PDB file of C-alpha atoms in Angstrom:
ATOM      1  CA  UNK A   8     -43.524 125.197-131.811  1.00 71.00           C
ATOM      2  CA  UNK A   9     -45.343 127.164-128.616  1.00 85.00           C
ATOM      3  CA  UNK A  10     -44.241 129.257-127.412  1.00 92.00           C
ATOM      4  CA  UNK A  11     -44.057 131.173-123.784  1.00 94.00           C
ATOM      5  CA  UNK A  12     -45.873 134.843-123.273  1.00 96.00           C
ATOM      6  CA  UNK A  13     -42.560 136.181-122.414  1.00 97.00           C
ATOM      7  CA  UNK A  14     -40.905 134.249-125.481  1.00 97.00           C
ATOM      8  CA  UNK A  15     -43.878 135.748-127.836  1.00 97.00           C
ATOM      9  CA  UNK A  16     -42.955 139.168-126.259  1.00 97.00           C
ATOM     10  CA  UNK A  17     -39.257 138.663-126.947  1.00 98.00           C
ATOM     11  CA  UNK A  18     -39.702 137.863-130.450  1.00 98.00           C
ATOM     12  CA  UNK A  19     -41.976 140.421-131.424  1.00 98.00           C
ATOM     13  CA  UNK A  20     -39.744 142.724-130.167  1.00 98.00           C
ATOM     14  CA  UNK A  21     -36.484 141.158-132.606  1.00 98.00           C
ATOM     15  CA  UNK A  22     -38.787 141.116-135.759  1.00 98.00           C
ATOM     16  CA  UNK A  23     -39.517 144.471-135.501  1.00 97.00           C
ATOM     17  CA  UNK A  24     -35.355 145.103-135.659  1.00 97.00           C
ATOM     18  CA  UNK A  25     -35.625 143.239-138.989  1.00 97.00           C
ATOM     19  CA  UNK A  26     -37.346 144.833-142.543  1.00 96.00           C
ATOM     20  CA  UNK A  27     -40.266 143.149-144.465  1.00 97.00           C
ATOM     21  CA  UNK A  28     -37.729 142.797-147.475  1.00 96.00           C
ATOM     22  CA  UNK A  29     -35.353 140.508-145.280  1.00 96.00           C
ATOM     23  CA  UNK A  30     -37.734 138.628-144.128  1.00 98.00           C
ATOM     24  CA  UNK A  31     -39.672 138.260-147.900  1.00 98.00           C
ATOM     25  CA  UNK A  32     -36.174 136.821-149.140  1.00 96.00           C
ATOM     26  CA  UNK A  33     -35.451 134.661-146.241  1.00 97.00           C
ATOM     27  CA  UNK A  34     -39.152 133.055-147.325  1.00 98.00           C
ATOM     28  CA  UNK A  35     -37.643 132.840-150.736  1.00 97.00           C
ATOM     29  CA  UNK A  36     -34.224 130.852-149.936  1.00 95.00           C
ATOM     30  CA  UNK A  37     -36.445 128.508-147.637  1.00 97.00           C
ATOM     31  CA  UNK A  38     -39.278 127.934-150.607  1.00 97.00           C
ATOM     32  CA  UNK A  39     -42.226 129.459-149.242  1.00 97.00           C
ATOM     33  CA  UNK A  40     -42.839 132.158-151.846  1.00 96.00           C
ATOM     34  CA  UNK A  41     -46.445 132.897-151.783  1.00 96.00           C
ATOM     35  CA  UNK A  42     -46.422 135.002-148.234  1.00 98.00           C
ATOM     36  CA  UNK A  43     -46.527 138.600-149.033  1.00 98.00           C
ATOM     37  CA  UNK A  44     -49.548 140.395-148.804  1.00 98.00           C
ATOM     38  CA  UNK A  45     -51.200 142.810-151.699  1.00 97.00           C
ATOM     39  CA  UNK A  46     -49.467 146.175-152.207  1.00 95.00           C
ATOM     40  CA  UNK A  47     -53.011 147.551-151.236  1.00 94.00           C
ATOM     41  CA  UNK A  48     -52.584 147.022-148.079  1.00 95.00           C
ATOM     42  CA  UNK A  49     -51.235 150.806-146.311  1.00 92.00           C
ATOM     43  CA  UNK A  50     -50.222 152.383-143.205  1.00 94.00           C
ATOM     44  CA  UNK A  51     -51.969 154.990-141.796  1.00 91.00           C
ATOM     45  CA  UNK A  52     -48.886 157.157-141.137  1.00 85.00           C
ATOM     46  CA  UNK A  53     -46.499 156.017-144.059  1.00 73.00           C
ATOM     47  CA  UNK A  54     -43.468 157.310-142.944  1.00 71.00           C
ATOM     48  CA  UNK A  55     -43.454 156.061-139.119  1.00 70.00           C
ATOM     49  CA  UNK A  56     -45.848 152.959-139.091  1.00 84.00           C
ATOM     50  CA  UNK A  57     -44.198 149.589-138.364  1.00 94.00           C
ATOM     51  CA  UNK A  58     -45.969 146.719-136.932  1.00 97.00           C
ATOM     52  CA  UNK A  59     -45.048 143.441-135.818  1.00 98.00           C
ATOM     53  CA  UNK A  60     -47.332 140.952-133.738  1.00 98.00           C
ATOM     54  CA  UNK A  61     -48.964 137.425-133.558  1.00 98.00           C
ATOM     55  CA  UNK A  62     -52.614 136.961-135.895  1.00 98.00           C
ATOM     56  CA  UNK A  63     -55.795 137.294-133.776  1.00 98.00           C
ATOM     57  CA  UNK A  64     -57.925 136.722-137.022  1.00 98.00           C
ATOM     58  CA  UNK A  65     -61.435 138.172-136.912  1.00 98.00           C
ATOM     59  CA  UNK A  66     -63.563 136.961-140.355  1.00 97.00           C
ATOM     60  CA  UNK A  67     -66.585 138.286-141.263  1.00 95.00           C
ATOM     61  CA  UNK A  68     -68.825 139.106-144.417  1.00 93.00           C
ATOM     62  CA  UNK A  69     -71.561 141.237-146.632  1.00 91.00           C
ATOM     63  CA  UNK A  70     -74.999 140.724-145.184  1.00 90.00           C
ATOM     64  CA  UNK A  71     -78.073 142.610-144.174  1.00 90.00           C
ATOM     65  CA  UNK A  72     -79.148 142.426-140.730  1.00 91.00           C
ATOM     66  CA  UNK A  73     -81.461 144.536-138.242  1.00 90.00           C
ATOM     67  CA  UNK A  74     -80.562 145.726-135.199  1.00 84.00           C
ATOM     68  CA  UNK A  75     -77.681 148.546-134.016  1.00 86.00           C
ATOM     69  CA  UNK A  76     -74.822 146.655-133.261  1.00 86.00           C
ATOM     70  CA  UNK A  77     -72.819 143.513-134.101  1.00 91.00           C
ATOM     71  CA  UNK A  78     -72.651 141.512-130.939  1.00 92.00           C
ATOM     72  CA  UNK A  79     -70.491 138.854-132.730  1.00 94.00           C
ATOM     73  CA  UNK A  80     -67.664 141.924-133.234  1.00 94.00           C
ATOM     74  CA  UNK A  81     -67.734 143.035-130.188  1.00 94.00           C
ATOM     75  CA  UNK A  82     -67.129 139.440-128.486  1.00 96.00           C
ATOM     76  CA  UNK A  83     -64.439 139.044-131.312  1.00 96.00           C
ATOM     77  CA  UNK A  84     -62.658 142.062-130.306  1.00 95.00           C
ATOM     78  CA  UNK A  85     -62.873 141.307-126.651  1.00 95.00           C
ATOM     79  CA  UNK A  86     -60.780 138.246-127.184  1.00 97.00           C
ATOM     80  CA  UNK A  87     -57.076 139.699-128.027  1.00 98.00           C
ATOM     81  CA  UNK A  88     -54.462 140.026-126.049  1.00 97.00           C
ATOM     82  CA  UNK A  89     -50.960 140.758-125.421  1.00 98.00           C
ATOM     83  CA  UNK A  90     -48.818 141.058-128.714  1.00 98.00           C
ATOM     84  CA  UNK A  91     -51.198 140.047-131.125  1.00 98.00           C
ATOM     85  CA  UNK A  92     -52.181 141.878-133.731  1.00 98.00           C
ATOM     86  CA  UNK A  93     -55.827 141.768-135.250  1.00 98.00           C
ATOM     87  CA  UNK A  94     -56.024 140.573-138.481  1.00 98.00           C
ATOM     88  CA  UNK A  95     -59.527 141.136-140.265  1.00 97.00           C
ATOM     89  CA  UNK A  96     -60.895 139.302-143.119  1.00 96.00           C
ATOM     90  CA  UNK A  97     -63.519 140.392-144.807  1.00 88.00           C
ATOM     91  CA  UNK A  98     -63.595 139.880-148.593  1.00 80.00           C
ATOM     92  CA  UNK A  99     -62.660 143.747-149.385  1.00 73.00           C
ATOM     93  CA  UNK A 100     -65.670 144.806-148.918  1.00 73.00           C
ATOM     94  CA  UNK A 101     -65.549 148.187-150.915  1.00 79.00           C
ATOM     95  CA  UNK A 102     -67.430 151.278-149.343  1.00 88.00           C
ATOM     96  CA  UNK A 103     -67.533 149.625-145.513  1.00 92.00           C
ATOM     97  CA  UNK A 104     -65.670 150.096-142.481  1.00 94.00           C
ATOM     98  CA  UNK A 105     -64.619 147.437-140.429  1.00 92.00           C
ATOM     99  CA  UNK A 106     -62.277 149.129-138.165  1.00 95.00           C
ATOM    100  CA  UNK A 107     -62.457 152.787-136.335  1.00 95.00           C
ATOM    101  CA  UNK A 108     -60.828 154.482-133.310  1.00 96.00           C
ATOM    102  CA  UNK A 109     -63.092 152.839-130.690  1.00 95.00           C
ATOM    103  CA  UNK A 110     -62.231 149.405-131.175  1.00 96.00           C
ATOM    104  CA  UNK A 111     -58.884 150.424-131.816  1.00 97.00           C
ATOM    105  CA  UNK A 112     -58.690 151.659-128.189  1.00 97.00           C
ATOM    106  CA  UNK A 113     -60.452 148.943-126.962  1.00 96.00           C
ATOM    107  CA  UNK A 114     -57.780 146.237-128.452  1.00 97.00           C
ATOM    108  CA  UNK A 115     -55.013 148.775-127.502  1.00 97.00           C
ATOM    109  CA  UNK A 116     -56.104 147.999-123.539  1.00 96.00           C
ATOM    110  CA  UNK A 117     -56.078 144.283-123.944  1.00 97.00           C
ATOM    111  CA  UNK A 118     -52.203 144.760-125.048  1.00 97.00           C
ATOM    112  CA  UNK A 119     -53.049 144.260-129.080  1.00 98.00           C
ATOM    113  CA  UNK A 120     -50.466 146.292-130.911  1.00 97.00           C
ATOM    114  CA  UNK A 121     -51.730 146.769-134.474  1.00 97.00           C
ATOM    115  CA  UNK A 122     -53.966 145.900-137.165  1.00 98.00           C
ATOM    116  CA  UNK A 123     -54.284 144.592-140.433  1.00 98.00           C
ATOM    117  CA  UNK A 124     -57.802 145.104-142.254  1.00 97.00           C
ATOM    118  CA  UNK A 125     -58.596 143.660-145.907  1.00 96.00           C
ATOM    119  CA  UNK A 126     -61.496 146.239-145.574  1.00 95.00           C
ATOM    120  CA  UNK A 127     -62.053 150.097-145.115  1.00 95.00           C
ATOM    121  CA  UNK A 128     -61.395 152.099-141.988  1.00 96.00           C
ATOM    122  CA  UNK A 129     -62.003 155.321-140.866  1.00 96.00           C
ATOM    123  CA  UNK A 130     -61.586 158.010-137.805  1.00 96.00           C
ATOM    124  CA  UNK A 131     -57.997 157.917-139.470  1.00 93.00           C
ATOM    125  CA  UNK A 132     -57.347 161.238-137.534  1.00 93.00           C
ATOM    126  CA  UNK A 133     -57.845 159.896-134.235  1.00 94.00           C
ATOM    127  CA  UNK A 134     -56.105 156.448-135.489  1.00 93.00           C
ATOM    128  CA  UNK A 135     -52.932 158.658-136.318  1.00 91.00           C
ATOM    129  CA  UNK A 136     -52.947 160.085-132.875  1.00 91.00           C
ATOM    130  CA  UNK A 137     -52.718 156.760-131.001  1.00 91.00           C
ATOM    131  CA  UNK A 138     -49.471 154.956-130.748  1.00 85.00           C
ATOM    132  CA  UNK A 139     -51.369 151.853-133.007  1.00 93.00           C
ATOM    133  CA  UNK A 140     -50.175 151.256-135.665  1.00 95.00           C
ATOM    134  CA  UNK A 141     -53.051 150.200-138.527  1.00 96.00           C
ATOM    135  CA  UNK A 142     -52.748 148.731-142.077  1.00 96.00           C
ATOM    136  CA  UNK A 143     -55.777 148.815-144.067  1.00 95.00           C
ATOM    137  CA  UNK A 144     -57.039 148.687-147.805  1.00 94.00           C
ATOM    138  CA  UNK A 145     -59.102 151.545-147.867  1.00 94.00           C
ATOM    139  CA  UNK A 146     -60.798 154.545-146.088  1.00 94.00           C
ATOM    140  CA  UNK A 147     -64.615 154.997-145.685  1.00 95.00           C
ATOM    141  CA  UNK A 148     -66.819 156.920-143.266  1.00 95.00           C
ATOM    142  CA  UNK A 149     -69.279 154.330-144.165  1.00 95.00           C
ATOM    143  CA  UNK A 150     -70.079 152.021-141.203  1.00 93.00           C
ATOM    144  CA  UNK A 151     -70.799 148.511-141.163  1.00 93.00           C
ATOM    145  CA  UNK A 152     -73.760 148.287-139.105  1.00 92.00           C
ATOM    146  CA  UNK A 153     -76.842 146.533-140.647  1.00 92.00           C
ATOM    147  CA  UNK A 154     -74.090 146.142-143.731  1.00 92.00           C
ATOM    148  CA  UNK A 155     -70.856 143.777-142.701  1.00 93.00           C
ATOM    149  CA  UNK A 156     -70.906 141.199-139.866  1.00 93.00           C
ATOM    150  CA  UNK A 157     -68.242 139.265-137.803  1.00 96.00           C
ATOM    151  CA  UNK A 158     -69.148 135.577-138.421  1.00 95.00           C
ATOM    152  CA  UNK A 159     -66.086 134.085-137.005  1.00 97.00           C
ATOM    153  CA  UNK A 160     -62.478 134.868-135.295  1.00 98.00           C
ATOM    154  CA  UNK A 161     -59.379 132.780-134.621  1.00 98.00           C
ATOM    155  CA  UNK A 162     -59.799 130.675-137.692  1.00 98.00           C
ATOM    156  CA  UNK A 163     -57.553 130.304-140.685  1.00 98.00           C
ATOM    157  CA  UNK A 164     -58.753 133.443-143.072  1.00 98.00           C
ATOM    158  CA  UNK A 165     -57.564 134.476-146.754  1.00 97.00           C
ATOM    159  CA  UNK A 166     -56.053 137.860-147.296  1.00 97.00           C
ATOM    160  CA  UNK A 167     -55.003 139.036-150.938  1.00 96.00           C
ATOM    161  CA  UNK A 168     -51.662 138.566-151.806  1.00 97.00           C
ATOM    162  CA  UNK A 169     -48.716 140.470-153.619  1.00 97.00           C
ATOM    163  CA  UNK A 170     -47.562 137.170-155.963  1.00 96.00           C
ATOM    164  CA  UNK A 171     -50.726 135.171-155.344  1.00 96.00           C
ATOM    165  CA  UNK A 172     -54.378 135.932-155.377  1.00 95.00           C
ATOM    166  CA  UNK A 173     -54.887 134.657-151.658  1.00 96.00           C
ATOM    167  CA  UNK A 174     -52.706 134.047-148.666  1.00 98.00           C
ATOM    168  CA  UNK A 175     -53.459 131.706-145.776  1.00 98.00           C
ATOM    169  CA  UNK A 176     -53.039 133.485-141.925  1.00 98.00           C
ATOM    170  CA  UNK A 177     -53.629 131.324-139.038  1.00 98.00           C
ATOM    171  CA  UNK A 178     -54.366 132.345-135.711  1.00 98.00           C
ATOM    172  CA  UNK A 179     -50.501 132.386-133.840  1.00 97.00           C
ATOM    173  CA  UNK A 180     -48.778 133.471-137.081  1.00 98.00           C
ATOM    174  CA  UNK A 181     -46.699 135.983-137.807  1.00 98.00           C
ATOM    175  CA  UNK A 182     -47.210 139.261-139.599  1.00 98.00           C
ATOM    176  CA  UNK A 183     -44.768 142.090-140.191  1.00 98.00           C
ATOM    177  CA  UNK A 184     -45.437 145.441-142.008  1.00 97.00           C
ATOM    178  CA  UNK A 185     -43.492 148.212-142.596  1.00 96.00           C
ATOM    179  CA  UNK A 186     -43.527 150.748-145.420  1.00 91.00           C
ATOM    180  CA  UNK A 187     -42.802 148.446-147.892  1.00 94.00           C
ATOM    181  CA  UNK A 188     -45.511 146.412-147.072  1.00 95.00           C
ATOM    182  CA  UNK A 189     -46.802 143.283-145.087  1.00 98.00           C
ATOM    183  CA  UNK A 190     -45.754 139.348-144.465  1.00 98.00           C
ATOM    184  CA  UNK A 191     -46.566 136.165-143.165  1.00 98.00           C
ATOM    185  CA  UNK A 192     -44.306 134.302-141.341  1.00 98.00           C
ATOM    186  CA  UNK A 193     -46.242 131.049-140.624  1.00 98.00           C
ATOM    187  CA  UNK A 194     -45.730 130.177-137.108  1.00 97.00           C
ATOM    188  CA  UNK A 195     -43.489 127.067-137.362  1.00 97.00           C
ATOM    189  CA  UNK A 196     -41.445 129.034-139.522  1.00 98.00           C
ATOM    190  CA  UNK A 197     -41.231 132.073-136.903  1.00 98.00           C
ATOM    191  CA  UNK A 198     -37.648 131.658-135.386  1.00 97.00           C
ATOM    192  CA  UNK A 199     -35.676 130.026-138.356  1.00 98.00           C
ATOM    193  CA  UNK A 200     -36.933 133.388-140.517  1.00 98.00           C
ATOM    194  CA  UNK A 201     -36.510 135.455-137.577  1.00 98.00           C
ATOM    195  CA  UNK A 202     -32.948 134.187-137.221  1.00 97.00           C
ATOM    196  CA  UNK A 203     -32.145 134.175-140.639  1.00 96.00           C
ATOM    197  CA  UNK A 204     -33.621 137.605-141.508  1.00 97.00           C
ATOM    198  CA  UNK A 205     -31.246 139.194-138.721  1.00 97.00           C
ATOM    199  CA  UNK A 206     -28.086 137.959-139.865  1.00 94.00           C
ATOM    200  CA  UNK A 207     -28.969 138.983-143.387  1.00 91.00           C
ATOM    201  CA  UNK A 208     -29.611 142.283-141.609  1.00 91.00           C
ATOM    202  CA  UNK A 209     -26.208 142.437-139.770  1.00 88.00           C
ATOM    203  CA  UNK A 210     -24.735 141.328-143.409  1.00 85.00           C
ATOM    204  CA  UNK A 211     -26.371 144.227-144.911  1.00 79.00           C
ATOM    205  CA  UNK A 212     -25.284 147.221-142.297  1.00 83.00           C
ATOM    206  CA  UNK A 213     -21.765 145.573-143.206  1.00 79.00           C
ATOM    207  CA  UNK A 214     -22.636 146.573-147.156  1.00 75.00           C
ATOM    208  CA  UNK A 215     -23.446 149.913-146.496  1.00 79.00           C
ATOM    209  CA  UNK A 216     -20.159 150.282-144.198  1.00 78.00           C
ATOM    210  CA  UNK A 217     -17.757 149.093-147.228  1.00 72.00           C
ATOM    211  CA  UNK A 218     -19.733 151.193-149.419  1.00 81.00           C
ATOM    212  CA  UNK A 219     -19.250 154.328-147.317  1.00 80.00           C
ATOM    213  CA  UNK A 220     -15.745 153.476-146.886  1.00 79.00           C
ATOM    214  CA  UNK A 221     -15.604 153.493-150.991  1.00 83.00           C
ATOM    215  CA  UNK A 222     -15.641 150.362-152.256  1.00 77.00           C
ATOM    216  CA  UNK A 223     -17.624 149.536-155.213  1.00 81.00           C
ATOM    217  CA  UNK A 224     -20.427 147.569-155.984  1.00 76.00           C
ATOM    218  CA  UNK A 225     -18.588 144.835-158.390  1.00 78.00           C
ATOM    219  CA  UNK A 226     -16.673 144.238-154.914  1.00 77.00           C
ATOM    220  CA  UNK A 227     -19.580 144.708-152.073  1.00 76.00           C
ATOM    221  CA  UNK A 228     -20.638 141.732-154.762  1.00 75.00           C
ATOM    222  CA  UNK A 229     -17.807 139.586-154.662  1.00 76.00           C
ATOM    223  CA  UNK A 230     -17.455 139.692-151.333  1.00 72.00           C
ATOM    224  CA  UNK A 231     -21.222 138.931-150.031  1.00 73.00           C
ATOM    225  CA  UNK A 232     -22.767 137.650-153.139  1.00 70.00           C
ATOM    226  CA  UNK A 233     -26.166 138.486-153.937  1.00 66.00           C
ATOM    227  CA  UNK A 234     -27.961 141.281-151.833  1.00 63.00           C
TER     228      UNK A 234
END
């Protein structure tokens, strides 16, 4: 399914209403069960980063080069625009950053609105202080120059995953993080999820009202079933 700018915009906007753990057991009940992404993966500010947006992916790898720059990266980088989200794929390289404040900014002007990095960042202070959100593995002063290189973007890349040792993202997916953690929603599966996950929502705020209003579990149970 494709999608309009405005219609990418929209959605975005409704997933980010919704919480990673509807949206894991919505993948559940429709038999996709291998989309959640490692429990290494955290947010910069834990208690106020969210992040919703469409994969830009940006792949690259361990290898020694010359020089003082990674051309490749900065091309990549250049690329994203409005409502994606840059997903980086790099093996988990331990020790390296893939991901600082500059390019941050940089993305932030071509509308990107987060990122996901299965690497190391750093400038995390100056990170926090942007409204960009970022989801990483690890933190390293360390940079990647001469050390880690871009060698593709908008392919299919691997990231590590919570139930499953590797999970497939696709340029035009979906991811979703929150402080619970992060999803895939593969893209042809972006509105039936999305719709799904906010009546499950609406069904839950519905719990918590019958609850407050002092019934007990045994009958929040009876009457919704499983939640």
């Amino acid at each position: 399914m494709t999608f309009s700018a405005d219609e990418r915009r929209d959605l975005r906007q409704r997933y980010l209403q919704v919480d990673t753990a509807n949206v894991a057991d919505v993948l559940d009940q429709l038999g996709h069960t291998e989309y959640g992404l490692s429990s290494e993966f955290w947010p910069i500010r834990e208690r106020l980063e969210k992040m919703g947006g469409w994969a830009y992916t940006i792949r690259g790898q361990m290898t020694p080069y010359p020089g003082t720059g990674d051309p490749k990266k900065m091309e990549a980088v250049s690329g994203i625009g409005p409502d994606e989200l840059s997903v980086w794929s790099g093996g988990g390289a331990t020790g390296i950053c893939f991901f600082g404040e500059l390019i941050a900014r940089g993305m932030q002007h071509r509308g990107s609105v987060g990122a996901l990095v299965d690497g190391g960042i750093r400038d995390i202070e100056w990170l926090a202080r942007m409204n960009y959100p970022v989801f990483a593995r690890y933190r390293t002063p360390v940079q990647s120059i001469g050390r880690w290189q871009v060698n593709a973007w908008q392919i299919p890349v691997y990231l590590p995953g919570a139930t499953t040792e590797r999970v497939l993202v696709r340029p035009g997916d979906f991811v979703l993080a929150d402080f619970d953690g992060a999803m895939v929603i593969p893209a042809e599966l972006v509105l039936e999820v999305l719709e799904q996950a906010e009546a499950l929502t609406a069904q839950e705020q519905r719990i918590r009202e019958d609850l407050d209003q002092g019934a007990t579990l045994p009958e929040v149970l009876a009457k919704y079933g499983h939640v």
